[in-house]
PDB file of C-alpha atoms in Angstrom:
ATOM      1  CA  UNK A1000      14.917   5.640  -0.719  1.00 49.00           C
ATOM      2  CA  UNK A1001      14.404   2.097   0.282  1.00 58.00           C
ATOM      3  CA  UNK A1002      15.678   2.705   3.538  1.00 71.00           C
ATOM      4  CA  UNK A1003      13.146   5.780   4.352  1.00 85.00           C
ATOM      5  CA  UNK A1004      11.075   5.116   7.269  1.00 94.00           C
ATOM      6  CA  UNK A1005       7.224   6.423   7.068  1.00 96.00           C
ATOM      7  CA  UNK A1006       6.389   8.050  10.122  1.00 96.00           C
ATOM      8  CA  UNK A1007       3.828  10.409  11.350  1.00 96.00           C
ATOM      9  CA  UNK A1008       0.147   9.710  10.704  1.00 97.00           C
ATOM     10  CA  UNK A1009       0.062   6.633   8.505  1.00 97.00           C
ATOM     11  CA  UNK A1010      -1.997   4.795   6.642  1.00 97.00           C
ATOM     12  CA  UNK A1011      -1.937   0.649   6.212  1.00 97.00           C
ATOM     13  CA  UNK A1012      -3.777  -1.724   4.065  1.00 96.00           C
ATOM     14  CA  UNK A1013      -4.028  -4.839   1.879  1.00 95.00           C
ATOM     15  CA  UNK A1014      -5.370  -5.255  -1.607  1.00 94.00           C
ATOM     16  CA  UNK A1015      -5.486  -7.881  -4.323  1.00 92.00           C
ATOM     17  CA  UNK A1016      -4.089  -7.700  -7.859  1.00 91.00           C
ATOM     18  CA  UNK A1017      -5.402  -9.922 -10.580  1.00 84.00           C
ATOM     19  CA  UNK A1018      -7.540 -10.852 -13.455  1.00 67.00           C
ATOM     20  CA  UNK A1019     -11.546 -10.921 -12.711  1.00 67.00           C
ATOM     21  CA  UNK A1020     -12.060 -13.965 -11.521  1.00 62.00           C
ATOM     22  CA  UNK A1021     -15.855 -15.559 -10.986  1.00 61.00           C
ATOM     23  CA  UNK A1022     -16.082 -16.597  -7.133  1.00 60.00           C
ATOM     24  CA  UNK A1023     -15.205 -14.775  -3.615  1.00 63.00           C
ATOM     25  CA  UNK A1024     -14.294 -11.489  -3.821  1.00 60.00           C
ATOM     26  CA  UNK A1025     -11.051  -9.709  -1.432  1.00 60.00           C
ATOM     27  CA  UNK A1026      -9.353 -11.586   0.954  1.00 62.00           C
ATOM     28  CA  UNK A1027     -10.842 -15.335  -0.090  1.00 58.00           C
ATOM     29  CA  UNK A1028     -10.229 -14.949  -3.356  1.00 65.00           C
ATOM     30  CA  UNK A1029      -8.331 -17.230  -5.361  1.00 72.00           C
ATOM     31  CA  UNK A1030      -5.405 -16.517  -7.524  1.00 79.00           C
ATOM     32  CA  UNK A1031      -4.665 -13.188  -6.907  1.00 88.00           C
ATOM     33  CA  UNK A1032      -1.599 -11.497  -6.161  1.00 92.00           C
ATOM     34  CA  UNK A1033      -2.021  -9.705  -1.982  1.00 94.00           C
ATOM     35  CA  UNK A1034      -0.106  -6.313  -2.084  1.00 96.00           C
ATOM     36  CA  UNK A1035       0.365  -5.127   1.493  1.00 97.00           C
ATOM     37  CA  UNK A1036       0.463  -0.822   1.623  1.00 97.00           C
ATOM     38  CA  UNK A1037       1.750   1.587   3.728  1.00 98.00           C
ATOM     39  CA  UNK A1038       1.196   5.390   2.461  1.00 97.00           C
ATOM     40  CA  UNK A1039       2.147   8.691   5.205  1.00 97.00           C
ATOM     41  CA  UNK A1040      -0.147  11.356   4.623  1.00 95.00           C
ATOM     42  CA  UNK A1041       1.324  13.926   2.979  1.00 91.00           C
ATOM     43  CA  UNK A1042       4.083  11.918   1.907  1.00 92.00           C
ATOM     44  CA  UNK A1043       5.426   8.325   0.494  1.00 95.00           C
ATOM     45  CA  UNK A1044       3.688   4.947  -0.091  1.00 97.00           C
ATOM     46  CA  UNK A1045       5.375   1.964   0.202  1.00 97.00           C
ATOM     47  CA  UNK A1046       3.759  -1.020  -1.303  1.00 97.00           C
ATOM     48  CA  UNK A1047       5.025  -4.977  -1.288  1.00 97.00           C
ATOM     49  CA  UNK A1048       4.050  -8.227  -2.310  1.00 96.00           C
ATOM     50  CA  UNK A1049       3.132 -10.600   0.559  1.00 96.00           C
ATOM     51  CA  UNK A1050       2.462 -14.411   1.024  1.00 94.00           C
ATOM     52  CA  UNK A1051      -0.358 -13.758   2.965  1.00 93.00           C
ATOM     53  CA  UNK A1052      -1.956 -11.027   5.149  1.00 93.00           C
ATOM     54  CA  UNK A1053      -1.561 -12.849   8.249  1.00 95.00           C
ATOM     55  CA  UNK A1054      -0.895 -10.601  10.909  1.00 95.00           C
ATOM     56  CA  UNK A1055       2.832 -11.588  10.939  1.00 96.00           C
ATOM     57  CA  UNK A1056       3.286 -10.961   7.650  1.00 96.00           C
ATOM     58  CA  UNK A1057       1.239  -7.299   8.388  1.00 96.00           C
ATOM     59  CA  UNK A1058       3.575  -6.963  11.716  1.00 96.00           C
ATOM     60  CA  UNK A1059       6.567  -7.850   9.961  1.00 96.00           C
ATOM     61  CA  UNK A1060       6.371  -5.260   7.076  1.00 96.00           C
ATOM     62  CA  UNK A1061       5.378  -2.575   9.181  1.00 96.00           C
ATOM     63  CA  UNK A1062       7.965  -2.569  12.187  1.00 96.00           C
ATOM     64  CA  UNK A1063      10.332  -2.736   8.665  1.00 95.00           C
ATOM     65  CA  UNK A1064       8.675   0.675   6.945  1.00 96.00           C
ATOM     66  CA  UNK A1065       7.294   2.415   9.929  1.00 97.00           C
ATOM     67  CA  UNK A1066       8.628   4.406  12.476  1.00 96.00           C
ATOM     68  CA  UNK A1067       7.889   3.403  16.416  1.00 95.00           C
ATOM     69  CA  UNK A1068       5.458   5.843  17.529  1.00 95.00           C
ATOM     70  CA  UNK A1069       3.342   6.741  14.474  1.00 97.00           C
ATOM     71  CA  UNK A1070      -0.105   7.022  14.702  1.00 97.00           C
ATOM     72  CA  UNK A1071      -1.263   3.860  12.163  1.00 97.00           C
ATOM     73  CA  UNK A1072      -5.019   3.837  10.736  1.00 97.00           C
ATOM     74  CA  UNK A1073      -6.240   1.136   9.821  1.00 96.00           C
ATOM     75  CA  UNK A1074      -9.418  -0.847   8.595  1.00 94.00           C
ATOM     76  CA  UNK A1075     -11.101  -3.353  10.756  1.00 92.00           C
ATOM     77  CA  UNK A1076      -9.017  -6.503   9.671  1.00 93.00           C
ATOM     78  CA  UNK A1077      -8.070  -8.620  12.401  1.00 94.00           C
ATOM     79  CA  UNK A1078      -4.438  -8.934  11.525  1.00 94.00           C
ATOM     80  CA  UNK A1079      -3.779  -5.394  12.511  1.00 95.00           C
ATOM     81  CA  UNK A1080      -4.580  -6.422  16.251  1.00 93.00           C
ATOM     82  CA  UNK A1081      -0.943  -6.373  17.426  1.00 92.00           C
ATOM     83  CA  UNK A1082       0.310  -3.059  16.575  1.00 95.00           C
ATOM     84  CA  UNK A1083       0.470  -1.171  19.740  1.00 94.00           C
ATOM     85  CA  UNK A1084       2.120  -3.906  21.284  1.00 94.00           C
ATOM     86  CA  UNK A1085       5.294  -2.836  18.718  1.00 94.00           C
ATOM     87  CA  UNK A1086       4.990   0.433  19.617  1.00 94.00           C
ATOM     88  CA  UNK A1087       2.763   2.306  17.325  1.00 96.00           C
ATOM     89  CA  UNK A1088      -0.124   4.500  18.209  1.00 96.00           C
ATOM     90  CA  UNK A1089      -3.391   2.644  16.239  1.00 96.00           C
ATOM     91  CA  UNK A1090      -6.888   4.283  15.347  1.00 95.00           C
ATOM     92  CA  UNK A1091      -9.071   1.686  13.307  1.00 94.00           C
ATOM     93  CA  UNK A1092     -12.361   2.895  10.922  1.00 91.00           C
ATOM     94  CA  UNK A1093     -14.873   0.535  10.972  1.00 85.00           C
ATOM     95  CA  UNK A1094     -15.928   1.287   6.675  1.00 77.00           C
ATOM     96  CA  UNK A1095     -19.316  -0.724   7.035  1.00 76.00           C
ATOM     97  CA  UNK A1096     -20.734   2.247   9.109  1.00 77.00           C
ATOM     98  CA  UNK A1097     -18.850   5.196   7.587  1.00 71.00           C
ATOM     99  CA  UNK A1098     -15.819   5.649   5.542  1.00 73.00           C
ATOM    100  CA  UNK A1099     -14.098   8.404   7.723  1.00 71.00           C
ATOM    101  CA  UNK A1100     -14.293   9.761  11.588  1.00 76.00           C
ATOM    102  CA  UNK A1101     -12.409  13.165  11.761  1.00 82.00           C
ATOM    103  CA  UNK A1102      -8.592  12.206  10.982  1.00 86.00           C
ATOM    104  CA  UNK A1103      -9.962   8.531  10.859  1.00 88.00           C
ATOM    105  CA  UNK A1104      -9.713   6.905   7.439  1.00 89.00           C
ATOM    106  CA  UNK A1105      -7.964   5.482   5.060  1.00 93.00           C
ATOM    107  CA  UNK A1106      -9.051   7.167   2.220  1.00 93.00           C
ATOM    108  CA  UNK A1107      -5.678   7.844   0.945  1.00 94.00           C
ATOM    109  CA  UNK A1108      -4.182   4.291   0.530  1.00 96.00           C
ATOM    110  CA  UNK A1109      -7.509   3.525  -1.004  1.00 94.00           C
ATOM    111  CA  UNK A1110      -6.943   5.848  -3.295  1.00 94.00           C
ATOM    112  CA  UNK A1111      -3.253   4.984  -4.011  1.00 96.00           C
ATOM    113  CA  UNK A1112      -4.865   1.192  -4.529  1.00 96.00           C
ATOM    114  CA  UNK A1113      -7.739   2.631  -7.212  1.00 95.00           C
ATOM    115  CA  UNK A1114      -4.887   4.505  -8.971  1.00 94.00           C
ATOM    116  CA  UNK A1115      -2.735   1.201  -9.480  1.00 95.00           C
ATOM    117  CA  UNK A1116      -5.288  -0.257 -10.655  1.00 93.00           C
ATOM    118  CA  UNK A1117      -6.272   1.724 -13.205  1.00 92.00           C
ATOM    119  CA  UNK A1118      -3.321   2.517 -14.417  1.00 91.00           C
ATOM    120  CA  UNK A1119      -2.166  -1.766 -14.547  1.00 90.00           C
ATOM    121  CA  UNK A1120      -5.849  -2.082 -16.819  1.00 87.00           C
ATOM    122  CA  UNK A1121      -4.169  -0.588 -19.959  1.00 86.00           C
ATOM    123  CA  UNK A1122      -1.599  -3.442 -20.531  1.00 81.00           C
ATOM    124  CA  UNK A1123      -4.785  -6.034 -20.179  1.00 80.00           C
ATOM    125  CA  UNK A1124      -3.105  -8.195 -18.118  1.00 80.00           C
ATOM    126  CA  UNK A1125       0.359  -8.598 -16.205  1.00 86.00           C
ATOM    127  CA  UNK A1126       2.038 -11.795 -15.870  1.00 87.00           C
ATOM    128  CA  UNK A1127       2.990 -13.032 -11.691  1.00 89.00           C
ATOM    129  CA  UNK A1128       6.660 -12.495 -12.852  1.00 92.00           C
ATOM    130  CA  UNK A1129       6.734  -9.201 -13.548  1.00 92.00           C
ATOM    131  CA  UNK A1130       3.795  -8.063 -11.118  1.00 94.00           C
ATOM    132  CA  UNK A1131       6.347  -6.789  -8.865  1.00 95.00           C
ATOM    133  CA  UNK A1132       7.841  -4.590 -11.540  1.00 95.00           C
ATOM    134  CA  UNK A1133       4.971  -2.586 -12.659  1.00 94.00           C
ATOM    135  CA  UNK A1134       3.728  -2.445  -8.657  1.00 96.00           C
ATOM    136  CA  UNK A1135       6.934  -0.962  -7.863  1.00 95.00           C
ATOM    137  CA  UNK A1136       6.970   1.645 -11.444  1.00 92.00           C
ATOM    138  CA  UNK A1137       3.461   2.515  -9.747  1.00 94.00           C
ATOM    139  CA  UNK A1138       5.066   3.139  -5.978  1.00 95.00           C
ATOM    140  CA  UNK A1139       7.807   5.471  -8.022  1.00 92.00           C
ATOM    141  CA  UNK A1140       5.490   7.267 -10.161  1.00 90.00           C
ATOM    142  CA  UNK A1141       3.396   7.907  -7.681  1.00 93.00           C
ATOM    143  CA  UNK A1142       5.910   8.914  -4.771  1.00 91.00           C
ATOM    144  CA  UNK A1143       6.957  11.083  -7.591  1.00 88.00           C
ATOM    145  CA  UNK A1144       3.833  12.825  -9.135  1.00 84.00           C
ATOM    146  CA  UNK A1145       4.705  16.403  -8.512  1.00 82.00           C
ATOM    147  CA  UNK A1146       8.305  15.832 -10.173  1.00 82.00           C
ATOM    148  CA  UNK A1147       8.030  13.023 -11.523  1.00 77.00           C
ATOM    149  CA  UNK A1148      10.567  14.242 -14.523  1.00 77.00           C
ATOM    150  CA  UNK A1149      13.042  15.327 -12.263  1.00 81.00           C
ATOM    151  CA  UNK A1150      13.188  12.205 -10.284  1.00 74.00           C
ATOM    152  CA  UNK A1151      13.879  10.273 -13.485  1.00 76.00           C
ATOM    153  CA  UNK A1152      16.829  12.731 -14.821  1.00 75.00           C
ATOM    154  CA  UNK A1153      17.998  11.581 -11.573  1.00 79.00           C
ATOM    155  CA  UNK A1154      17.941   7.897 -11.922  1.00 76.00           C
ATOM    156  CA  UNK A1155      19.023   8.032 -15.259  1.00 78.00           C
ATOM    157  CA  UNK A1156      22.399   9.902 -14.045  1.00 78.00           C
ATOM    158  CA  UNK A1157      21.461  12.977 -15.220  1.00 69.00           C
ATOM    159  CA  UNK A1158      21.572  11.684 -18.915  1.00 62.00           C
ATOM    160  CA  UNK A1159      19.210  13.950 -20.998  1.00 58.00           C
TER     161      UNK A1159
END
């Protein structure tokens, strides 16, 4: 599974994982954790913990998890810039005037974001260590939500 590529129309953002912290909000803040996403519509999301979300580290992951070709959406974010150079079709939203434009939006790696982080809220706290753990449990559950029972028989060996 690891070695899937996305491709299609897909989706690509950043988010931030932590406690709530007083001070800047998103991409200044302090402390917590950036998670770089990639999720194909109607398919897979592939999340990973970055340094940064420099647009090398945004370039990097994507040539890695995305097919040449695909149509990318994207938010505004600067780092994004140099994606058709590599190959890829890109369609940006601008979300301070509207949050979609026909088959422009990101809605659904949003969403995949707002679902991890609901879900991480019940354990009230997850150490930097094992971040990377429950982020990829959340990738697998979620890449898995319409068999999600199956797809753990499987792992398991087929062990009931």
């Amino acid at each position: 599974m690891e070695d899937e590529v996305l491709s299609g129309e897909v989706e690509a953002d950043e988010s931030y994982f932590g406690g709530k912290r007083r001070g800047k909000r998103g991409r200044g803040a302090i402390d917590k954790i950036p998670v770089f996403g990639i999720l194909e519509r109607n398919g897979k999301v592939k999340v990973e913990i970055v340094e940064d979300v420099s647009a090398e580290t945004i370039l990097r992951e994507t040539i890695k998890k995305v097919k040449r070709g695909s149509i990318i959406y994207t938010d505004q974010f600067r780092s994004y810039d140099g994606l058709v150079i590599y190959g890829f079709r890109h369609e940006r939203i601008d979300k301070s005037v509207r949050f979609s434009n026909g088959r422009v939006y990101i809605n659904g790696i949003e969403g995949f974001w707002s679902y991890a982080k609901e879900r991480l809220l019940k354990f009230h706290g997850v150490s930097r260590e094992n971040f990377i753990y429950y982020l990829k449990e959340l990738e697998f559950r979620y890449n898995n939500r319409k068999n999600l029972e199956e797809a753990l028989y499987k792992c398991l060996g087929g062990i009931k």
